[in-house]
Amino acid sequence: MQRIIDLHQHSHYSRATGKEATVEGMYKWSKIKGIDIIGTGDFTHPQWFAELKEKLQPAESGLFKLRDDIASRIDLEVHESCRNRDIRFILTVEISTIYSKNGKVRKIHQCIVVPSFEAASDIIAQLGQIGNLKADGRPILGLDSKRLLEITIKSNPDNLFFPAHIWTPWFGLFGSKSGFDSLEEAFEELTPDIKAYETGLSSDPRMNYRLSQLDGLTILSNSDAHSPQKLGREATIIDSDLSYEDIIDAIKTNDHRIVGTIEFFPEEGKYHYDGHRACLVRFSPEETKKHQGLCPKCHKPLVVGVENRIDELADRPADYMPDQPKKVQYIIPLPEILAEINKTRSTTSRKVLEHYDQVNKLFGNEFDVLRTVPLNVFNEHGFTTLAEAMDRLRRQDVILEPGYDGVYGVIKVFGESTKDIKNPPQLSLF
Ligand SMILES: [Zn+2]
Ligand SMILES: [Zn+2]
């Protein structure tokens, strides 16, 4: 049975997170979004760890569920159309390491997944000697990522370690500002112990296939949500048994049990293209090359985005595809689509929230709405614009304005006017 798994998110003990990032909030929004297996995040934080121990109970091997008395209370806050889904938790944490290697300061984020509270306790005990785990749900440690990998796998061979959002300029393993050019440079003789990596919102599998050094590794997509409303922004589809061992074995072998990923259009990421925000200059890597990397307005170096950085490290052409690529399904978060339909910029306006709730109630969880609910079902309920939007999304007939220099990209289904839905512009740049 195919399940949707999201391994990377944060609790309210991490910086810049919402108050709703509680165990209850994660459970509730996993149902609303349609996620089957959700990471706890932040297990190294002592208060969060205590909360997890109190509120979760063992389910299948290595997986946990919300305590029955809490679950039945939260279920009442969710529409019946979304209730019928078992949510499982898996223990996870993201660690930020800052260290110097080969004469450069490195800032790398990585995630650790463990099979039990005992396994988590052992990681906590070892990392607690290195730095402060109380200050932040995502602790910052002065520790070499290679050493963190070593600690993780020596502590328990069933633990999983994977580099997070590998292309983020400042915190990605391959980031242009403080990352590395290769896995070997970072992990040396332990490189074979890297079995998976997270693409992050600004890159997709197609872009990552261009690096032969990533061949054979499992591509994971996760939300990195700082509030439960953003859970499942991206996710991985897995067809394994419902047990920690089978899930992790699938990830470590990248076999048929890894079905594929649910992805943002990478253009939506805020460092997809190159450019200067202040000069209103947005360039593709080719255009940047033509201008020798300099801004035509202010003549200073352009801020280099993810697409360009991938081009720099890639040893394959942009249209390269492996023989058997995993399935990729692109999505736009439903609140963004509803905001466009309602002609508002805010995804949290009252109108959009009401509309979201109504769609949720009638058609089920967000992933079902985006991926599988038949178009005629929307039409039968009079949701014809939504049906048209879902048709376009599923055919990937959308308008992409790539993000650059810290400006989020804009992905639209209809373009400027929903009246003009029969003749939308295919691609609008500046
Ligand atoms: Zn991170
Ligand atoms: Zn400029």
Short mmCIF file of C-alpha atoms and ligand atoms in Angstrom, two decimals:
data_model
loop_
_atom_site.label_atom_id
_atom_site.label_comp_id
_atom_site.label_asym_id
_atom_site.label_seq_id
_atom_site.Cartn_x
_atom_site.Cartn_y
_atom_site.Cartn_z
CA MET A 1 0.00 0.00 0.00
CA GLN A 2 1.36 3.40 -0.96
CA ARG A 3 1.83 5.79 1.92
CA ILE A 4 2.84 9.41 2.12
CA ILE A 5 5.71 10.14 4.47
CA ASP A 6 7.11 13.47 5.63
CA LEU A 7 10.27 13.11 7.73
CA HIS A 8 11.39 16.71 8.30
CA GLN A 9 9.50 19.27 10.38
CA HIS A 10 9.84 21.25 13.58
CA SER A 11 8.11 21.60 16.94
CA HIS A 12 7.33 24.86 18.71
CA TYR A 13 10.69 24.49 20.45
CA SER A 14 12.45 25.42 17.22
CA ARG A 15 12.97 29.07 16.33
CA ALA A 16 10.46 30.78 14.05
CA THR A 17 7.76 28.16 14.51
CA GLY A 18 4.04 28.47 15.14
CA LYS A 19 2.35 27.79 18.49
CA GLU A 20 0.33 25.05 16.81
CA ALA A 21 3.49 22.99 16.20
CA THR A 22 2.46 20.55 18.94
CA VAL A 23 1.97 16.79 18.83
CA GLU A 24 -1.78 17.40 18.59
CA GLY A 25 -1.34 19.97 15.82
CA MET A 26 0.87 17.63 13.80
CA TYR A 27 -1.67 14.82 14.18
CA LYS A 28 -4.58 17.02 13.19
CA TRP A 29 -2.90 18.56 10.15
CA SER A 30 -1.54 15.22 8.96
CA LYS A 31 -5.19 14.16 8.63
CA ILE A 32 -6.20 17.39 6.90
CA LYS A 33 -3.25 17.18 4.50
CA GLY A 34 -3.35 13.41 3.93
CA ILE A 35 0.00 12.33 5.39
CA ASP A 36 0.37 8.80 6.77
CA ILE A 37 3.74 8.91 8.52
CA ILE A 38 5.04 12.09 10.08
CA GLY A 39 8.37 12.88 11.71
CA THR A 40 8.28 14.30 15.21
CA GLY A 41 11.19 16.71 14.60
CA ASP A 42 13.31 18.12 17.40
CA PHE A 43 13.69 14.95 19.51
CA THR A 44 16.94 16.28 21.04
CA HIS A 45 15.02 19.04 22.82
CA PRO A 46 14.45 17.87 26.43
CA GLN A 47 10.94 19.31 26.84
CA TRP A 48 9.77 18.15 23.43
CA PHE A 49 11.26 14.70 24.11
CA ALA A 50 9.33 14.51 27.38
CA GLU A 51 6.15 15.61 25.60
CA LEU A 52 6.63 12.96 22.92
CA LYS A 53 7.13 10.26 25.55
CA GLU A 54 3.98 11.36 27.33
CA LYS A 55 1.69 11.73 24.33
CA LEU A 56 2.85 8.98 21.97
CA GLN A 57 2.44 5.25 22.43
CA PRO A 58 4.08 2.38 20.56
CA ALA A 59 2.26 1.18 17.45
CA GLU A 60 3.94 -1.02 14.83
CA SER A 61 7.65 -1.74 15.27
CA GLY A 62 9.54 1.56 15.53
CA LEU A 63 6.43 3.64 14.84
CA PHE A 64 4.25 5.54 17.28
CA LYS A 65 0.68 6.79 17.48
CA LEU A 66 -1.00 9.54 19.41
CA ARG A 67 -2.45 8.33 22.72
CA ASP A 68 -6.02 7.13 22.13
CA ASP A 69 -7.68 9.56 24.55
CA ILE A 70 -6.00 12.56 22.86
CA ALA A 71 -6.59 11.21 19.35
CA SER A 72 -10.32 10.77 19.85
CA ARG A 73 -10.57 14.36 21.11
CA ILE A 74 -8.60 15.80 18.15
CA ASP A 75 -10.56 13.68 15.66
CA LEU A 76 -13.63 15.75 16.51
CA GLU A 77 -11.81 18.85 15.18
CA VAL A 78 -11.35 17.20 11.78
CA HIS A 79 -14.06 16.73 9.14
CA GLU A 80 -15.39 13.18 8.83
CA SER A 81 -14.07 13.10 5.25
CA CYS A 82 -10.50 13.29 6.65
CA ARG A 83 -10.86 11.28 9.85
CA ASN A 84 -10.46 7.79 8.50
CA ARG A 85 -6.67 7.71 8.33
CA ASP A 86 -4.22 6.24 10.84
CA ILE A 87 -1.39 8.65 11.57
CA ARG A 88 1.97 7.26 12.60
CA PHE A 89 4.87 9.18 14.10
CA ILE A 90 8.55 8.45 13.62
CA LEU A 91 11.31 9.99 15.77
CA THR A 92 13.37 12.59 13.89
CA VAL A 93 15.56 15.63 14.45
CA GLU A 94 17.43 18.16 12.30
CA ILE A 95 20.92 19.19 13.47
CA SER A 96 22.75 22.29 12.30
CA THR A 97 26.53 21.92 12.28
CA ILE A 98 28.97 24.81 11.95
CA TYR A 99 32.65 24.01 11.51
CA SER A 100 35.69 24.77 9.46
CA LYS A 101 37.05 22.33 6.90
CA ASN A 102 39.66 22.78 4.15
CA GLY A 103 39.98 26.46 5.01
CA LYS A 104 36.28 27.33 4.71
CA VAL A 105 33.46 27.79 7.22
CA ARG A 106 30.79 25.12 6.67
CA LYS A 107 27.19 25.38 7.78
CA ILE A 108 25.28 22.19 7.12
CA HIS A 109 21.82 20.93 8.08
CA GLN A 110 21.10 17.22 8.34
CA CYS A 111 18.34 14.98 9.68
CA ILE A 112 18.55 11.91 11.88
CA VAL A 113 15.79 9.29 12.13
CA VAL A 114 15.78 6.67 14.91
CA PRO A 115 13.73 3.55 15.72
CA SER A 116 13.03 4.05 19.44
CA PHE A 117 13.14 6.40 22.41
CA GLU A 118 16.18 4.42 23.62
CA ALA A 119 18.00 5.05 20.35
CA ALA A 120 17.05 8.72 20.60
CA SER A 121 18.32 8.88 24.20
CA ASP A 122 21.72 7.61 23.15
CA ILE A 123 22.04 10.31 20.45
CA ILE A 124 20.87 12.91 22.96
CA ALA A 125 23.47 11.78 25.52
CA GLN A 126 26.31 11.98 23.01
CA LEU A 127 25.30 15.30 21.43
CA GLY A 128 24.55 16.80 24.84
CA GLN A 129 28.27 16.58 25.61
CA ILE A 130 29.10 18.56 22.49
CA GLY A 131 26.70 21.47 22.73
CA ASN A 132 23.51 22.95 24.08
CA LEU A 133 20.41 20.99 23.08
CA LYS A 134 18.00 23.15 25.11
CA ALA A 135 18.34 26.44 23.25
CA ASP A 136 16.70 25.34 20.02
CA GLY A 137 14.67 22.37 18.74
CA ARG A 138 17.11 22.37 15.85
CA PRO A 139 20.36 22.50 17.83
CA ILE A 140 23.45 24.23 16.45
CA LEU A 141 26.60 22.25 17.17
CA GLY A 142 30.26 22.98 16.49
CA LEU A 143 30.73 19.54 15.04
CA ASP A 144 31.95 18.13 11.73
CA SER A 145 29.08 16.60 9.73
CA LYS A 146 31.21 13.54 9.12
CA ARG A 147 31.59 13.05 12.87
CA LEU A 148 27.82 13.48 13.30
CA LEU A 149 27.26 10.78 10.68
CA GLU A 150 29.71 8.53 12.53
CA ILE A 151 27.97 9.10 15.88
CA THR A 152 24.59 8.37 14.28
CA ILE A 153 25.46 5.04 12.71
CA LYS A 154 27.74 3.81 15.50
CA SER A 155 25.04 4.56 18.06
CA ASN A 156 22.60 2.26 16.27
CA PRO A 157 22.99 0.77 12.79
CA ASP A 158 19.24 1.16 12.25
CA ASN A 159 19.48 4.96 12.53
CA LEU A 160 19.18 6.98 9.32
CA PHE A 161 21.20 10.11 8.54
CA PHE A 162 20.47 12.30 5.52
CA PRO A 163 21.64 15.77 4.44
CA ALA A 164 18.72 18.24 4.42
CA HIS A 165 17.71 20.68 1.61
CA ILE A 166 21.12 20.10 0.00
CA TRP A 167 21.04 23.15 -2.32
CA THR A 168 20.12 25.91 0.12
CA PRO A 169 22.90 28.54 -0.38
CA TRP A 170 23.68 28.92 3.34
CA PHE A 171 22.82 25.61 5.02
CA GLY A 172 22.81 22.99 2.29
CA LEU A 173 25.50 20.35 1.83
CA PHE A 174 26.04 21.66 -1.72
CA GLY A 175 25.09 25.26 -0.92
CA SER A 176 27.05 27.92 -2.82
CA LYS A 177 27.86 29.90 0.35
CA SER A 178 28.97 27.39 2.96
CA GLY A 179 28.66 23.93 1.46
CA PHE A 180 30.85 21.42 -0.32
CA ASP A 181 31.33 20.48 -3.97
CA SER A 182 31.03 16.74 -3.34
CA LEU A 183 29.81 14.17 -0.83
CA GLU A 184 33.41 12.87 -0.56
CA GLU A 185 34.72 16.25 0.49
CA ALA A 186 32.27 16.27 3.39
CA PHE A 187 32.13 12.62 4.43
CA GLU A 188 35.38 11.12 3.10
CA GLU A 189 35.57 7.34 3.70
CA LEU A 190 32.10 7.37 5.28
CA THR A 191 30.48 8.57 2.03
CA PRO A 192 29.01 5.07 1.34
CA ASP A 193 26.99 5.51 4.54
CA ILE A 194 25.04 8.35 2.93
CA LYS A 195 22.01 6.54 1.50
CA ALA A 196 19.59 9.40 0.90
CA TYR A 197 19.32 13.15 0.60
CA GLU A 198 16.60 15.78 0.71
CA THR A 199 16.07 17.91 -2.41
CA GLY A 200 14.57 20.93 -0.65
CA LEU A 201 11.91 23.21 -2.09
CA SER A 202 14.15 24.89 -4.70
CA SER A 203 15.24 21.72 -6.50
CA ASP A 204 13.51 18.67 -7.93
CA PRO A 205 14.71 15.15 -8.90
CA ARG A 206 15.29 16.19 -12.54
CA MET A 207 17.85 18.76 -11.41
CA ASN A 208 19.57 16.33 -9.02
CA TYR A 209 19.85 13.53 -11.59
CA ARG A 210 22.46 15.73 -13.32
CA LEU A 211 25.04 14.82 -10.66
CA SER A 212 26.41 11.29 -11.10
CA GLN A 213 27.75 11.44 -7.54
CA LEU A 214 24.12 11.20 -6.34
CA ASP A 215 23.34 8.08 -8.40
CA GLY A 216 21.65 5.31 -6.46
CA LEU A 217 20.82 7.46 -3.46
CA THR A 218 17.21 7.83 -2.40
CA ILE A 219 15.65 11.20 -3.11
CA LEU A 220 13.58 12.32 -0.14
CA SER A 221 11.17 15.21 -0.20
CA ASN A 222 9.86 16.63 3.04
CA SER A 223 8.05 19.74 4.16
CA ASP A 224 10.58 21.23 6.63
CA ALA A 225 7.39 22.72 8.08
CA HIS A 226 7.68 25.28 10.86
CA SER A 227 3.94 25.23 11.37
CA PRO A 228 1.63 22.22 10.95
CA GLN A 229 -0.38 24.00 8.23
CA LYS A 230 2.69 23.56 6.03
CA LEU A 231 3.16 19.84 6.64
CA GLY A 232 3.47 17.87 3.42
CA ARG A 233 4.48 20.88 1.30
CA GLU A 234 6.69 18.21 -0.19
CA ALA A 235 6.63 14.51 0.69
CA THR A 236 7.83 11.06 -0.31
CA ILE A 237 5.63 8.18 -1.50
CA ILE A 238 6.65 4.82 -0.15
CA ASP A 239 5.19 1.34 -0.68
CA SER A 240 6.61 -0.59 2.26
CA ASP A 241 5.32 -2.52 5.23
CA LEU A 242 4.14 -0.39 8.09
CA SER A 243 7.26 -0.75 10.23
CA TYR A 244 10.33 1.38 10.90
CA GLU A 245 12.63 -1.39 9.66
CA ASP A 246 10.93 -1.78 6.29
CA ILE A 247 10.63 1.98 5.71
CA ILE A 248 14.30 2.60 6.52
CA ASP A 249 15.43 -0.46 4.56
CA ALA A 250 13.53 0.89 1.55
CA ILE A 251 15.24 4.27 1.94
CA LYS A 252 18.66 2.65 2.34
CA THR A 253 18.28 0.49 -0.78
CA ASN A 254 16.24 2.89 -3.00
CA ASP A 255 14.42 -0.11 -4.47
CA HIS A 256 10.87 -0.35 -5.87
CA ARG A 257 9.44 0.44 -2.44
CA ILE A 258 10.47 4.06 -2.99
CA VAL A 259 7.71 5.11 -5.39
CA GLY A 260 8.65 8.76 -5.81
CA THR A 261 8.12 12.24 -4.49
CA ILE A 262 5.54 14.99 -4.32
CA GLU A 263 7.29 18.23 -5.24
CA PHE A 264 6.95 21.97 -5.31
CA PHE A 265 7.62 23.42 -8.72
CA PRO A 266 11.29 24.29 -8.00
CA GLU A 267 10.76 27.71 -9.59
CA GLU A 268 8.72 28.62 -6.49
CA GLY A 269 11.83 28.49 -4.28
CA LYS A 270 13.30 31.86 -3.39
CA TYR A 271 16.78 31.10 -4.73
CA HIS A 272 15.90 29.27 -7.92
CA TYR A 273 17.25 31.74 -10.48
CA ASP A 274 20.08 34.28 -10.25
CA GLY A 275 19.57 38.01 -9.91
CA HIS A 276 19.39 41.21 -7.97
CA ARG A 277 16.23 41.95 -6.06
CA ALA A 278 16.93 45.72 -5.87
CA CYS A 279 17.76 46.00 -9.58
CA LEU A 280 14.74 43.89 -10.66
CA VAL A 281 17.11 41.62 -12.55
CA ARG A 282 16.24 37.93 -12.76
CA PHE A 283 18.42 35.69 -14.92
CA SER A 284 18.51 32.06 -15.91
CA PRO A 285 21.99 30.48 -15.57
CA GLU A 286 22.51 30.98 -19.34
CA GLU A 287 21.70 34.69 -19.13
CA THR A 288 24.04 35.05 -16.15
CA LYS A 289 26.82 33.44 -18.16
CA LYS A 290 26.18 35.84 -21.06
CA HIS A 291 26.61 38.74 -18.63
CA GLN A 292 29.77 37.23 -17.06
CA GLY A 293 27.92 36.91 -13.74
CA LEU A 294 27.48 40.67 -13.42
CA CYS A 295 24.28 42.68 -13.02
CA PRO A 296 23.65 44.84 -16.12
CA LYS A 297 22.19 47.58 -13.92
CA CYS A 298 24.63 47.96 -11.01
CA HIS A 299 27.54 45.93 -12.48
CA LYS A 300 28.03 44.00 -9.23
CA PRO A 301 28.10 40.17 -9.06
CA LEU A 302 24.65 38.57 -9.21
CA VAL A 303 23.34 36.38 -6.37
CA VAL A 304 23.66 32.86 -7.72
CA GLY A 305 20.64 30.59 -7.29
CA VAL A 306 20.15 26.84 -7.05
CA GLU A 307 19.71 26.17 -10.78
CA ASN A 308 23.08 27.79 -11.48
CA ARG A 309 24.81 26.03 -8.60
CA ILE A 310 23.52 22.68 -9.87
CA ASP A 311 24.79 23.61 -13.35
CA GLU A 312 28.20 24.30 -11.81
CA LEU A 313 28.47 20.91 -10.08
CA ALA A 314 26.60 18.83 -12.68
CA ASP A 315 28.46 16.39 -14.91
CA ARG A 316 25.42 15.74 -17.10
CA PRO A 317 23.33 17.95 -19.43
CA ALA A 318 20.14 19.67 -18.24
CA ASP A 319 17.85 17.23 -20.08
CA TYR A 320 19.48 14.07 -18.68
CA MET A 321 17.11 11.47 -17.26
CA PRO A 322 18.02 8.08 -15.75
CA ASP A 323 16.56 4.90 -17.25
CA GLN A 324 14.10 4.37 -14.46
CA PRO A 325 13.34 7.67 -12.82
CA LYS A 326 11.10 7.69 -9.77
CA LYS A 327 7.63 9.12 -10.08
CA VAL A 328 7.43 12.88 -9.54
CA GLN A 329 4.19 14.70 -8.90
CA TYR A 330 4.26 18.49 -8.84
CA ILE A 331 1.83 20.32 -6.62
CA ILE A 332 0.89 23.83 -5.65
CA PRO A 333 -0.35 24.09 -2.05
CA LEU A 334 -4.16 24.21 -2.09
CA PRO A 335 -4.32 27.50 -0.10
CA GLU A 336 -2.28 29.17 -2.86
CA ILE A 337 -4.68 27.90 -5.53
CA LEU A 338 -7.69 29.03 -3.49
CA ALA A 339 -6.07 32.44 -2.97
CA GLU A 340 -5.68 32.78 -6.72
CA ILE A 341 -9.28 31.72 -7.33
CA ASN A 342 -10.43 34.23 -4.70
CA LYS A 343 -8.19 36.91 -6.22
CA THR A 344 -6.29 37.58 -3.02
CA ARG A 345 -2.59 37.44 -2.27
CA SER A 346 -3.03 36.13 1.25
CA THR A 347 -3.30 32.38 1.74
CA THR A 348 -4.62 33.01 5.25
CA SER A 349 -7.44 35.44 4.46
CA ARG A 350 -10.81 34.52 5.96
CA LYS A 351 -12.24 33.77 2.54
CA VAL A 352 -9.42 31.37 1.67
CA LEU A 353 -9.59 29.62 5.04
CA GLU A 354 -13.36 29.17 4.71
CA HIS A 355 -13.01 27.90 1.18
CA TYR A 356 -10.24 25.49 2.26
CA ASP A 357 -12.42 24.14 5.05
CA GLN A 358 -15.34 23.66 2.68
CA VAL A 359 -13.20 21.80 0.11
CA ASN A 360 -11.77 19.69 2.93
CA LYS A 361 -15.22 18.80 4.18
CA LEU A 362 -16.66 17.90 0.77
CA PHE A 363 -13.73 16.24 -0.99
CA GLY A 364 -11.38 15.00 1.73
CA ASN A 365 -7.76 15.71 2.55
CA GLU A 366 -5.57 18.12 0.55
CA PHE A 367 -3.43 15.47 -1.17
CA ASP A 368 -6.57 13.69 -2.40
CA VAL A 369 -7.94 16.99 -3.71
CA LEU A 370 -4.69 17.83 -5.48
CA ARG A 371 -3.91 14.35 -6.76
CA THR A 372 -6.82 11.96 -7.07
CA VAL A 373 -10.36 13.30 -6.63
CA PRO A 374 -11.96 12.97 -10.12
CA LEU A 375 -12.64 16.32 -11.80
CA ASN A 376 -16.31 15.51 -12.33
CA VAL A 377 -16.76 15.20 -8.56
CA PHE A 378 -15.71 18.85 -8.18
CA ASN A 379 -18.01 19.81 -11.05
CA GLU A 380 -20.97 17.91 -9.60
CA HIS A 381 -20.70 20.04 -6.48
CA GLY A 382 -20.51 23.24 -8.51
CA PHE A 383 -16.76 23.73 -7.94
CA THR A 384 -16.06 24.25 -11.65
CA THR A 385 -13.17 26.71 -11.23
CA LEU A 386 -11.52 24.35 -8.78
CA ALA A 387 -12.03 21.50 -11.27
CA GLU A 388 -10.38 23.57 -13.99
CA ALA A 389 -7.51 24.45 -11.62
CA MET A 390 -6.95 20.80 -10.66
CA ASP A 391 -7.02 19.80 -14.32
CA ARG A 392 -4.33 22.35 -15.14
CA LEU A 393 -2.22 21.43 -12.11
CA ARG A 394 -2.37 17.72 -12.89
CA ARG A 395 -1.37 18.40 -16.51
CA GLN A 396 1.38 20.76 -15.23
CA ASP A 397 -0.09 23.51 -17.38
CA VAL A 398 0.84 26.34 -15.03
CA ILE A 399 2.57 29.70 -15.16
CA LEU A 400 5.98 29.86 -13.55
CA GLU A 401 7.78 32.99 -12.43
CA PRO A 402 11.04 31.75 -10.89
CA GLY A 403 12.19 33.03 -7.52
CA TYR A 404 15.56 34.82 -7.24
CA ASP A 405 17.74 36.66 -4.70
CA GLY A 406 15.41 35.90 -1.77
CA VAL A 407 12.17 36.63 -3.65
CA TYR A 408 9.79 33.66 -3.70
CA GLY A 409 8.76 32.49 -7.15
CA VAL A 410 5.12 32.76 -8.16
CA ILE A 411 3.28 29.77 -9.58
CA LYS A 412 -0.16 30.45 -10.98
CA VAL A 413 -2.78 28.23 -12.46
CA PHE A 414 -4.76 30.88 -14.30
CA GLY A 415 -2.45 33.87 -14.58
CA GLU A 416 -3.70 37.39 -13.97
CA SER A 417 -7.36 36.86 -14.72
CA THR A 418 -9.56 33.90 -13.94
CA LYS A 419 -11.99 35.21 -16.62
CA ASP A 420 -9.42 34.46 -19.27
CA ILE A 421 -9.04 30.83 -18.31
CA LYS A 422 -9.18 29.49 -21.86
CA ASN A 423 -6.15 31.41 -23.10
CA PRO A 424 -3.60 31.67 -20.30
CA PRO A 425 -0.07 32.82 -21.02
CA GLN A 426 2.22 29.76 -20.93
CA LEU A 427 5.19 31.43 -19.31
CA SER A 428 5.42 34.91 -18.02
CA LEU A 429 8.77 36.38 -17.11
CA PHE A 430 9.48 40.05 -16.59
ZN ZN B 1 17.31 23.07 7.71
ZN ZN B 2 22.23 44.89 -9.63
#
